[in-house]
PDB file of C-alpha atoms in Angstrom:
ATOM      1  CA  TYR Y   1     -38.236 -66.047 -34.478  1.00 48.00           C
ATOM      2  CA  LYS Y   2     -38.313 -69.759 -36.661  1.00 60.00           C
ATOM      3  CA  ASP Y   3     -35.771 -68.106 -39.320  1.00 79.00           C
ATOM      4  CA  MET Y   4     -32.089 -68.699 -37.126  1.00 85.00           C
ATOM      5  CA  SER Y   5     -28.893 -69.186 -38.574  1.00 89.00           C
ATOM      6  CA  GLY Y   6     -26.337 -70.663 -37.478  1.00 92.00           C
ATOM      7  CA  PHE Y   7     -22.500 -71.457 -38.262  1.00 94.00           C
ATOM      8  CA  ALA Y   8     -19.956 -73.935 -36.726  1.00 96.00           C
ATOM      9  CA  LEU Y   9     -16.358 -72.131 -36.333  1.00 96.00           C
ATOM     10  CA  ARG Y  10     -13.396 -74.016 -36.089  1.00 96.00           C
ATOM     11  CA  LEU Y  11      -9.989 -72.287 -35.966  1.00 97.00           C
ATOM     12  CA  GLU Y  12      -7.003 -74.182 -35.915  1.00 97.00           C
ATOM     13  CA  GLY Y  13      -3.497 -73.050 -34.294  1.00 96.00           C
ATOM     14  CA  SER Y  14      -5.806 -70.423 -32.091  1.00 97.00           C
ATOM     15  CA  GLY Y  15      -6.104 -72.397 -29.377  1.00 96.00           C
ATOM     16  CA  SER Y  16      -4.929 -71.506 -25.693  1.00 96.00           C
ATOM     17  CA  ALA Y  17      -1.267 -72.053 -27.298  1.00 97.00           C
ATOM     18  CA  ALA Y  18      -1.412 -69.531 -29.733  1.00 97.00           C
ATOM     19  CA  PHE Y  19      -3.212 -66.662 -27.072  1.00 97.00           C
ATOM     20  CA  LYS Y  20      -0.084 -67.391 -24.306  1.00 96.00           C
ATOM     21  CA  GLU Y  21       2.030 -67.130 -27.198  1.00 96.00           C
ATOM     22  CA  ALA Y  22       1.218 -63.542 -28.379  1.00 96.00           C
ATOM     23  CA  GLY Y  23       1.383 -62.802 -24.839  1.00 95.00           C
ATOM     24  CA  LEU Y  24      -2.273 -62.866 -24.403  1.00 97.00           C
ATOM     25  CA  PRO Y  25      -5.117 -64.770 -21.696  1.00 97.00           C
ATOM     26  CA  PRO Y  26      -7.080 -67.300 -24.363  1.00 97.00           C
ATOM     27  CA  ASP Y  27     -10.518 -66.401 -22.031  1.00 97.00           C
ATOM     28  CA  ALA Y  28      -9.904 -62.569 -22.384  1.00 97.00           C
ATOM     29  CA  GLY Y  29      -8.390 -62.704 -25.823  1.00 98.00           C
ATOM     30  CA  PHE Y  30     -11.336 -64.747 -27.239  1.00 98.00           C
ATOM     31  CA  GLN Y  31     -13.927 -62.136 -26.078  1.00 98.00           C
ATOM     32  CA  PHE Y  32     -11.944 -59.124 -27.007  1.00 98.00           C
ATOM     33  CA  ALA Y  33     -11.999 -60.186 -30.461  1.00 98.00           C
ATOM     34  CA  MET Y  34     -15.756 -60.957 -29.912  1.00 97.00           C
ATOM     35  CA  GLN Y  35     -16.043 -57.617 -29.029  1.00 96.00           C
ATOM     36  CA  VAL Y  36     -14.191 -56.286 -32.194  1.00 96.00           C
ATOM     37  CA  ALA Y  37     -16.243 -58.565 -34.378  1.00 94.00           C
ATOM     38  CA  THR Y  38     -19.425 -57.402 -33.756  1.00 91.00           C
ATOM     39  CA  HIS Y  39     -18.349 -54.057 -33.820  1.00 90.00           C
ATOM     40  CA  ARG Y  40     -17.495 -54.616 -37.149  1.00 89.00           C
ATOM     41  CA  ALA Y  41     -20.571 -56.106 -38.235  1.00 86.00           C
ATOM     42  CA  THR Y  42     -22.829 -54.011 -36.835  1.00 84.00           C
ATOM     43  CA  GLY Y  43     -21.233 -50.792 -36.372  1.00 85.00           C
ATOM     44  CA  SER Y  44     -20.918 -50.774 -32.255  1.00 87.00           C
ATOM     45  CA  LEU Y  45     -20.360 -52.734 -29.273  1.00 91.00           C
ATOM     46  CA  ARG Y  46     -23.451 -54.665 -27.966  1.00 91.00           C
ATOM     47  CA  ALA Y  47     -24.421 -55.547 -24.174  1.00 94.00           C
ATOM     48  CA  THR Y  48     -22.596 -59.102 -23.687  1.00 96.00           C
ATOM     49  CA  TYR Y  49     -23.102 -61.393 -21.254  1.00 97.00           C
ATOM     50  CA  GLU Y  50     -20.381 -63.986 -20.052  1.00 97.00           C
ATOM     51  CA  SER Y  51     -21.515 -66.843 -17.738  1.00 94.00           C
ATOM     52  CA  CYS Y  52     -19.020 -66.781 -14.744  1.00 94.00           C
ATOM     53  CA  SER Y  53     -19.204 -70.074 -12.088  1.00 93.00           C
ATOM     54  CA  THR Y  54     -19.904 -68.647  -8.379  1.00 94.00           C
ATOM     55  CA  ALA Y  55     -19.973 -72.318  -7.459  1.00 92.00           C
ATOM     56  CA  ARG Y  56     -17.129 -71.358  -4.424  1.00 92.00           C
ATOM     57  CA  PHE Y  57     -20.588 -70.664  -2.606  1.00 93.00           C
ATOM     58  CA  LEU Y  58     -22.851 -73.075  -1.324  1.00 92.00           C
ATOM     59  CA  HIS Y  59     -25.902 -71.863  -3.404  1.00 89.00           C
ATOM     60  CA  GLY Y  60     -23.598 -69.826  -6.059  1.00 90.00           C
ATOM     61  CA  ARG Y  61     -24.852 -70.828  -9.475  1.00 92.00           C
ATOM     62  CA  THR Y  62     -23.325 -68.039 -12.305  1.00 94.00           C
ATOM     63  CA  GLU Y  63     -22.957 -63.850 -12.413  1.00 96.00           C
ATOM     64  CA  VAL Y  64     -22.359 -62.169 -15.322  1.00 96.00           C
ATOM     65  CA  ILE Y  65     -18.643 -61.078 -16.609  1.00 97.00           C
ATOM     66  CA  ARG Y  66     -19.816 -58.011 -18.950  1.00 96.00           C
ATOM     67  CA  GLY Y  67     -17.457 -57.946 -22.052  1.00 95.00           C
ATOM     68  CA  ALA Y  68     -18.915 -54.406 -23.445  1.00 95.00           C
ATOM     69  CA  SER Y  69     -16.339 -52.597 -20.862  1.00 95.00           C
ATOM     70  CA  PRO Y  70     -15.173 -48.747 -21.552  1.00 95.00           C
ATOM     71  CA  GLU Y  71     -11.642 -50.328 -21.784  1.00 97.00           C
ATOM     72  CA  ALA Y  72     -12.981 -53.017 -24.438  1.00 97.00           C
ATOM     73  CA  ALA Y  73     -14.242 -50.114 -26.459  1.00 95.00           C
ATOM     74  CA  ALA Y  74     -11.401 -48.048 -26.928  1.00 96.00           C
ATOM     75  CA  ALA Y  75      -8.915 -50.810 -27.201  1.00 96.00           C
ATOM     76  CA  ALA Y  76     -11.656 -52.022 -30.295  1.00 95.00           C
ATOM     77  CA  ARG Y  77     -11.343 -48.135 -31.642  1.00 93.00           C
ATOM     78  CA  ALA Y  78      -7.668 -48.238 -31.428  1.00 95.00           C
ATOM     79  CA  PHE Y  79      -7.541 -51.964 -32.912  1.00 95.00           C
ATOM     80  CA  GLU Y  80      -9.961 -50.972 -36.091  1.00 90.00           C
ATOM     81  CA  GLY Y  81      -7.926 -47.777 -36.471  1.00 88.00           C
ATOM     82  CA  LEU Y  82      -4.447 -49.806 -37.270  1.00 90.00           C
ATOM     83  CA  SER Y  83      -3.276 -50.505 -40.533  1.00 87.00           C
ATOM     84  CA  ASP Y  84      -1.583 -52.940 -42.123  1.00 80.00           C
ATOM     85  CA  SER Y  85       1.364 -50.630 -42.805  1.00 87.00           C
ATOM     86  CA  ALA Y  86       0.902 -49.107 -39.186  1.00 92.00           C
ATOM     87  CA  SER Y  87       5.505 -48.517 -37.609  1.00 93.00           C
ATOM     88  CA  LEU Y  88       5.939 -50.848 -34.366  1.00 93.00           C
ATOM     89  CA  THR Y  89       5.089 -47.657 -31.806  1.00 94.00           C
ATOM     90  CA  SER Y  90       2.041 -47.597 -33.595  1.00 95.00           C
ATOM     91  CA  LYS Y  91       1.272 -51.663 -33.020  1.00 95.00           C
ATOM     92  CA  GLN Y  92       2.637 -51.036 -29.340  1.00 96.00           C
ATOM     93  CA  ALA Y  93       0.015 -48.265 -28.455  1.00 96.00           C
ATOM     94  CA  VAL Y  94      -2.801 -50.075 -29.764  1.00 96.00           C
ATOM     95  CA  TRP Y  95      -1.275 -53.661 -27.904  1.00 97.00           C
ATOM     96  CA  GLU Y  96      -1.173 -51.229 -24.745  1.00 97.00           C
ATOM     97  CA  ALA Y  97      -4.967 -50.818 -25.345  1.00 97.00           C
ATOM     98  CA  VAL Y  98      -5.938 -54.470 -25.366  1.00 97.00           C
ATOM     99  CA  GLN Y  99      -3.812 -55.240 -22.657  1.00 97.00           C
ATOM    100  CA  ALA Y 100      -5.332 -52.472 -20.250  1.00 98.00           C
ATOM    101  CA  ALA Y 101      -9.292 -54.474 -22.167  1.00 98.00           C
ATOM    102  CA  THR Y 102      -8.143 -57.857 -21.261  1.00 98.00           C
ATOM    103  CA  THR Y 103      -6.986 -57.256 -17.690  1.00 98.00           C
ATOM    104  CA  ALA Y 104     -10.149 -55.151 -16.970  1.00 98.00           C
ATOM    105  CA  HIS Y 105     -12.188 -58.335 -17.902  1.00 97.00           C
ATOM    106  CA  ARG Y 106      -9.813 -60.590 -15.918  1.00 97.00           C
ATOM    107  CA  ASN Y 107     -10.383 -58.548 -12.893  1.00 97.00           C
ATOM    108  CA  PHE Y 108     -14.000 -58.374 -13.235  1.00 97.00           C
ATOM    109  CA  SER Y 109     -14.037 -61.891 -13.808  1.00 97.00           C
ATOM    110  CA  ALA Y 110     -11.953 -62.432 -10.360  1.00 96.00           C
ATOM    111  CA  ARG Y 111     -14.491 -60.151  -8.666  1.00 96.00           C
ATOM    112  CA  CYS Y 112     -17.704 -61.619 -10.094  1.00 96.00           C
ATOM    113  CA  GLN Y 113     -16.621 -65.089  -8.570  1.00 95.00           C
ATOM    114  CA  ASP Y 114     -16.213 -63.570  -5.440  1.00 95.00           C
ATOM    115  CA  GLY Y 115     -19.517 -62.655  -5.762  1.00 93.00           C
ATOM    116  CA  ARG Y 116     -19.205 -58.971  -6.423  1.00 95.00           C
ATOM    117  CA  GLY Y 117     -20.434 -58.813  -9.580  1.00 95.00           C
ATOM    118  CA  ILE Y 118     -23.459 -56.417 -10.984  1.00 93.00           C
ATOM    119  CA  ASP Y 119     -26.006 -58.614 -12.315  1.00 94.00           C
ATOM    120  CA  ARG Y 120     -27.037 -61.182  -9.439  1.00 92.00           C
ATOM    121  CA  HIS Y 121     -27.264 -57.998  -7.251  1.00 90.00           C
ATOM    122  CA  LEU Y 122     -29.569 -56.203  -9.404  1.00 91.00           C
ATOM    123  CA  ALA Y 123     -31.978 -59.528  -9.759  1.00 89.00           C
ATOM    124  CA  GLY Y 124     -32.106 -59.913  -6.237  1.00 87.00           C
ATOM    125  CA  LEU Y 125     -33.252 -56.726  -5.526  1.00 86.00           C
ATOM    126  CA  GLY Y 126     -36.294 -56.661  -8.304  1.00 86.00           C
ATOM    127  CA  LEU Y 127     -36.714 -60.543  -6.158  1.00 84.00           C
ATOM    128  CA  VAL Y 128     -37.293 -58.457  -2.835  1.00 79.00           C
ATOM    129  CA  LEU Y 129     -39.556 -55.920  -5.040  1.00 81.00           C
ATOM    130  CA  ASP Y 130     -41.399 -58.845  -5.740  1.00 76.00           C
ATOM    131  CA  MET Y 131     -41.687 -59.864  -2.058  1.00 61.00           C
ATOM    132  CA  PRO Y 132     -45.346 -59.260  -0.639  1.00 55.00           C
ATOM    133  CA  THR Y 133     -45.733 -56.429   1.273  1.00 48.00           C
ATOM    134  CA  ASN Y 134     -47.901 -58.019   4.287  1.00 44.00           C
ATOM    135  CA  PRO Y 135     -46.067 -58.937   7.152  1.00 45.00           C
ATOM    136  CA  GLY Y 136     -48.325 -61.979   8.126  1.00 46.00           C
ATOM    137  CA  SER Y 137     -47.080 -63.206   4.183  1.00 46.00           C
ATOM    138  CA  VAL Y 138     -43.259 -63.246   4.792  1.00 47.00           C
ATOM    139  CA  ASP Y 139     -41.702 -65.854   6.327  1.00 53.00           C
ATOM    140  CA  ASP Y 140     -39.211 -64.772   9.252  1.00 49.00           C
ATOM    141  CA  ASP Y 141     -36.274 -65.269   6.832  1.00 53.00           C
ATOM    142  CA  GLN Y 142     -37.542 -62.859   5.086  1.00 50.00           C
ATOM    143  CA  ARG Y 143     -38.910 -60.280   7.513  1.00 46.00           C
ATOM    144  CA  GLY Y 144     -38.113 -56.776   7.238  1.00 47.00           C
ATOM    145  CA  ILE Y 145     -36.219 -56.638   4.119  1.00 50.00           C
ATOM    146  CA  THR Y 146     -39.851 -55.351   2.376  1.00 56.00           C
ATOM    147  CA  SER Y 147     -39.542 -52.827   4.443  1.00 66.00           C
ATOM    148  CA  LEU Y 148     -39.139 -49.598   2.276  1.00 70.00           C
ATOM    149  CA  ASP Y 149     -41.642 -46.808   2.343  1.00 78.00           C
ATOM    150  CA  ALA Y 150     -43.452 -45.448  -0.709  1.00 82.00           C
ATOM    151  CA  ALA Y 151     -40.938 -42.957  -2.083  1.00 87.00           C
ATOM    152  CA  GLU Y 152     -37.976 -45.455  -1.533  1.00 83.00           C
ATOM    153  CA  LEU Y 153     -39.836 -48.216  -3.716  1.00 83.00           C
ATOM    154  CA  GLU Y 154     -40.979 -45.730  -6.164  1.00 86.00           C
ATOM    155  CA  ALA Y 155     -37.363 -44.943  -6.765  1.00 88.00           C
ATOM    156  CA  ALA Y 156     -35.821 -48.099  -6.945  1.00 86.00           C
ATOM    157  CA  THR Y 157     -38.772 -49.362  -9.476  1.00 87.00           C
ATOM    158  CA  SER Y 158     -38.023 -46.580 -11.482  1.00 91.00           C
ATOM    159  CA  PHE Y 159     -34.290 -47.428 -11.070  1.00 90.00           C
ATOM    160  CA  LEU Y 160     -34.458 -50.955 -12.107  1.00 89.00           C
ATOM    161  CA  GLN Y 161     -36.847 -50.173 -15.063  1.00 89.00           C
ATOM    162  CA  SER Y 162     -34.540 -47.162 -16.713  1.00 91.00           C
ATOM    163  CA  PRO Y 163     -34.096 -47.623 -20.054  1.00 92.00           C
ATOM    164  CA  PHE Y 164     -30.603 -47.667 -19.205  1.00 90.00           C
ATOM    165  CA  LEU Y 165     -30.467 -50.860 -17.292  1.00 90.00           C
ATOM    166  CA  VAL Y 166     -33.173 -52.049 -19.631  1.00 90.00           C
ATOM    167  CA  ALA Y 167     -30.721 -52.104 -22.523  1.00 91.00           C
ATOM    168  CA  ALA Y 168     -27.897 -52.908 -20.460  1.00 91.00           C
ATOM    169  CA  ALA Y 169     -29.725 -56.598 -19.961  1.00 90.00           C
ATOM    170  CA  THR Y 170     -30.734 -57.141 -23.108  1.00 92.00           C
ATOM    171  CA  TRP Y 171     -28.360 -59.407 -24.093  1.00 93.00           C
ATOM    172  CA  ARG Y 172     -27.294 -58.502 -27.724  1.00 92.00           C
ATOM    173  CA  LEU Y 173     -24.196 -61.179 -27.259  1.00 95.00           C
ATOM    174  CA  SER Y 174     -24.725 -63.828 -25.415  1.00 96.00           C
ATOM    175  CA  THR Y 175     -21.523 -66.294 -24.547  1.00 97.00           C
ATOM    176  CA  SER Y 176     -20.896 -69.162 -22.762  1.00 95.00           C
ATOM    177  CA  ASN Y 177     -17.253 -71.029 -22.800  1.00 93.00           C
ATOM    178  CA  CYS Y 178     -17.695 -74.392 -22.028  1.00 86.00           C
ATOM    179  CA  GLY Y 179     -15.793 -77.453 -23.316  1.00 70.00           C
ATOM    180  CA  SER Y 180     -14.156 -80.200 -22.947  1.00 75.00           C
ATOM    181  CA  GLU Y 181     -11.672 -82.658 -24.705  1.00 76.00           C
ATOM    182  CA  GLN Y 182     -14.427 -84.664 -25.414  1.00 80.00           C
ATOM    183  CA  THR Y 183     -17.019 -82.379 -27.251  1.00 85.00           C
ATOM    184  CA  ALA Y 184     -17.166 -81.367 -30.521  1.00 89.00           C
ATOM    185  CA  TYR Y 185     -18.498 -78.421 -30.328  1.00 92.00           C
ATOM    186  CA  PHE Y 186     -21.840 -76.908 -27.894  1.00 91.00           C
ATOM    187  CA  GLY Y 187     -24.125 -74.159 -28.600  1.00 93.00           C
ATOM    188  CA  PHE Y 188     -27.317 -72.252 -27.845  1.00 94.00           C
ATOM    189  CA  GLY Y 189     -29.608 -69.698 -29.653  1.00 92.00           C
ATOM    190  CA  PRO Y 190     -29.606 -66.126 -29.575  1.00 92.00           C
ATOM    191  CA  VAL Y 191     -31.941 -64.813 -26.046  1.00 91.00           C
ATOM    192  CA  ALA Y 192     -32.506 -61.278 -27.491  1.00 88.00           C
ATOM    193  CA  GLU Y 193     -34.131 -60.339 -30.848  1.00 82.00           C
ATOM    194  CA  ALA Y 194     -31.257 -59.403 -33.065  1.00 82.00           C
ATOM    195  CA  GLY Y 195     -29.019 -60.940 -30.778  1.00 89.00           C
ATOM    196  CA  THR Y 196     -26.214 -63.595 -31.485  1.00 93.00           C
ATOM    197  CA  GLY Y 197     -25.178 -66.604 -28.828  1.00 95.00           C
ATOM    198  CA  VAL Y 198     -21.448 -67.824 -29.066  1.00 97.00           C
ATOM    199  CA  GLY Y 199     -20.868 -71.324 -26.970  1.00 96.00           C
ATOM    200  CA  TYR Y 200     -17.503 -71.527 -27.439  1.00 97.00           C
ATOM    201  CA  PHE Y 201     -14.355 -73.775 -25.599  1.00 94.00           C
ATOM    202  CA  ILE Y 202     -10.500 -73.161 -26.432  1.00 95.00           C
ATOM    203  CA  ARG Y 203      -8.235 -75.847 -26.637  1.00 93.00           C
ATOM    204  CA  ARG Y 204      -4.545 -76.072 -27.132  1.00 93.00           C
ATOM    205  CA  ASN Y 205      -4.005 -76.248 -30.481  1.00 94.00           C
ATOM    206  CA  ASP Y 206      -7.807 -74.886 -31.447  1.00 95.00           C
ATOM    207  CA  LEU Y 207     -10.748 -72.855 -30.879  1.00 96.00           C
ATOM    208  CA  ARG Y 208     -13.830 -74.027 -31.468  1.00 96.00           C
ATOM    209  CA  ALA Y 209     -17.296 -71.694 -31.488  1.00 97.00           C
ATOM    210  CA  THR Y 210     -21.143 -72.620 -32.460  1.00 96.00           C
ATOM    211  CA  VAL Y 211     -22.245 -68.541 -33.355  1.00 96.00           C
ATOM    212  CA  THR Y 212     -26.184 -68.060 -33.945  1.00 95.00           C
ATOM    213  CA  SER Y 213     -28.556 -65.303 -34.587  1.00 91.00           C
ATOM    214  CA  PHE Y 214     -31.849 -64.491 -35.466  1.00 83.00           C
ATOM    215  CA  ALA Y 215     -31.959 -63.990 -39.541  1.00 68.00           C
ATOM    216  CA  ASP Y 216     -33.505 -60.240 -38.868  1.00 62.00           C
ATOM    217  CA  PRO Y 217     -33.332 -58.270 -42.614  1.00 59.00           C
ATOM    218  CA  ALA Y 218     -34.034 -55.298 -40.060  1.00 59.00           C
ATOM    219  CA  ALA Y 219     -30.747 -55.674 -38.195  1.00 59.00           C
ATOM    220  CA  PRO Y 220     -28.066 -55.976 -40.653  1.00 57.00           C
ATOM    221  CA  GLY Y 221     -24.927 -57.632 -39.547  1.00 56.00           C
ATOM    222  CA  VAL Y 222     -26.136 -60.251 -36.632  1.00 73.00           C
ATOM    223  CA  ASP Y 223     -26.036 -63.160 -39.559  1.00 86.00           C
ATOM    224  CA  ALA Y 224     -24.331 -65.941 -38.177  1.00 91.00           C
ATOM    225  CA  ALA Y 225     -22.026 -66.237 -40.388  1.00 90.00           C
ATOM    226  CA  ASP Y 226     -21.167 -62.763 -40.532  1.00 89.00           C
ATOM    227  CA  ILE Y 227     -20.496 -62.854 -37.198  1.00 91.00           C
ATOM    228  CA  ALA Y 228     -18.157 -65.878 -37.194  1.00 94.00           C
ATOM    229  CA  THR Y 229     -16.004 -64.408 -40.062  1.00 94.00           C
ATOM    230  CA  ALA Y 230     -15.442 -61.435 -38.394  1.00 94.00           C
ATOM    231  CA  MET Y 231     -14.231 -63.284 -35.487  1.00 96.00           C
ATOM    232  CA  SER Y 232     -12.398 -65.449 -37.450  1.00 97.00           C
ATOM    233  CA  ASP Y 233     -10.647 -62.276 -38.760  1.00 97.00           C
ATOM    234  CA  ALA Y 234     -10.252 -60.790 -35.381  1.00 97.00           C
ATOM    235  CA  VAL Y 235      -8.796 -63.645 -33.513  1.00 98.00           C
ATOM    236  CA  ALA Y 236      -6.072 -63.827 -36.677  1.00 97.00           C
ATOM    237  CA  GLN Y 237      -5.269 -59.903 -36.470  1.00 96.00           C
ATOM    238  CA  LEU Y 238      -4.878 -59.957 -32.546  1.00 97.00           C
ATOM    239  CA  LEU Y 239      -2.585 -62.679 -32.528  1.00 97.00           C
ATOM    240  CA  ALA Y 240      -0.518 -61.321 -35.428  1.00 95.00           C
ATOM    241  CA  LEU Y 241      -0.739 -57.993 -33.554  1.00 96.00           C
ATOM    242  CA  GLY Y 242       0.917 -60.116 -30.655  1.00 96.00           C
ATOM    243  CA  LYS Y 243       3.341 -61.916 -32.205  1.00 93.00           C
ATOM    244  CA  ASP Y 244       4.701 -58.677 -33.931  1.00 93.00           C
ATOM    245  CA  VAL Y 245       4.674 -56.599 -30.988  1.00 94.00           C
ATOM    246  CA  ASN Y 246       6.160 -59.111 -29.066  1.00 89.00           C
ATOM    247  CA  GLY Y 247       9.060 -60.103 -31.376  1.00 79.00           C
ATOM    248  CA  ARG Y 248       7.187 -63.462 -31.844  1.00 65.00           C
ATOM    249  CA  ALA Y 249       6.867 -63.070 -35.655  1.00 55.00           C
TER     250      ALA Y 249
END
């Protein structure tokens, strides 16, 4: 992975104020724009990781907000099918799909913060399966949770190793919203082959992102500059759509 590309993106006038003016929650709105950009650059949505704090719990760290939801997929297809000359009625129909996607994203984020996500529970199940099954080697806190019979153990192991779950946890788009007024940019590398890493933060008047990718000729559309350009275009079009529909153009 020595061939990694990176791109620093700064979108002036596309900060939290612009998203709110367009009628969109900033983080969920940008997450949807990234889904649109990924679809444009690669031809499909990809397993998406957004870190979510679970600090309200004593030992809480993070959970995964999955941005590539069914609502996001439907809205991305509708958004891509919208022409420049579309009628207001058509734009309103697409906007309803976008609103459904951002609402689903915010609702899932709230569930993750409450410890009702998906991935940490799956990780916990995997850890339980890896615990020693010899009762003499398990301490009192762990006693009783490894008492699966052979059939249950095989079923749980097959479930965790299923192609569906393996693909769903291969983060082709890994993202994190983390920044402050004192931070110019922050970023990290991709976490999967042919993957993309996006570290971003949304200030009042601008949006900044560091986009990284592994340069893989066999995976067109994952170049960091291509993804960043697609994100910039998607944000501009999304904000313009919101203003058109809400009469704020």
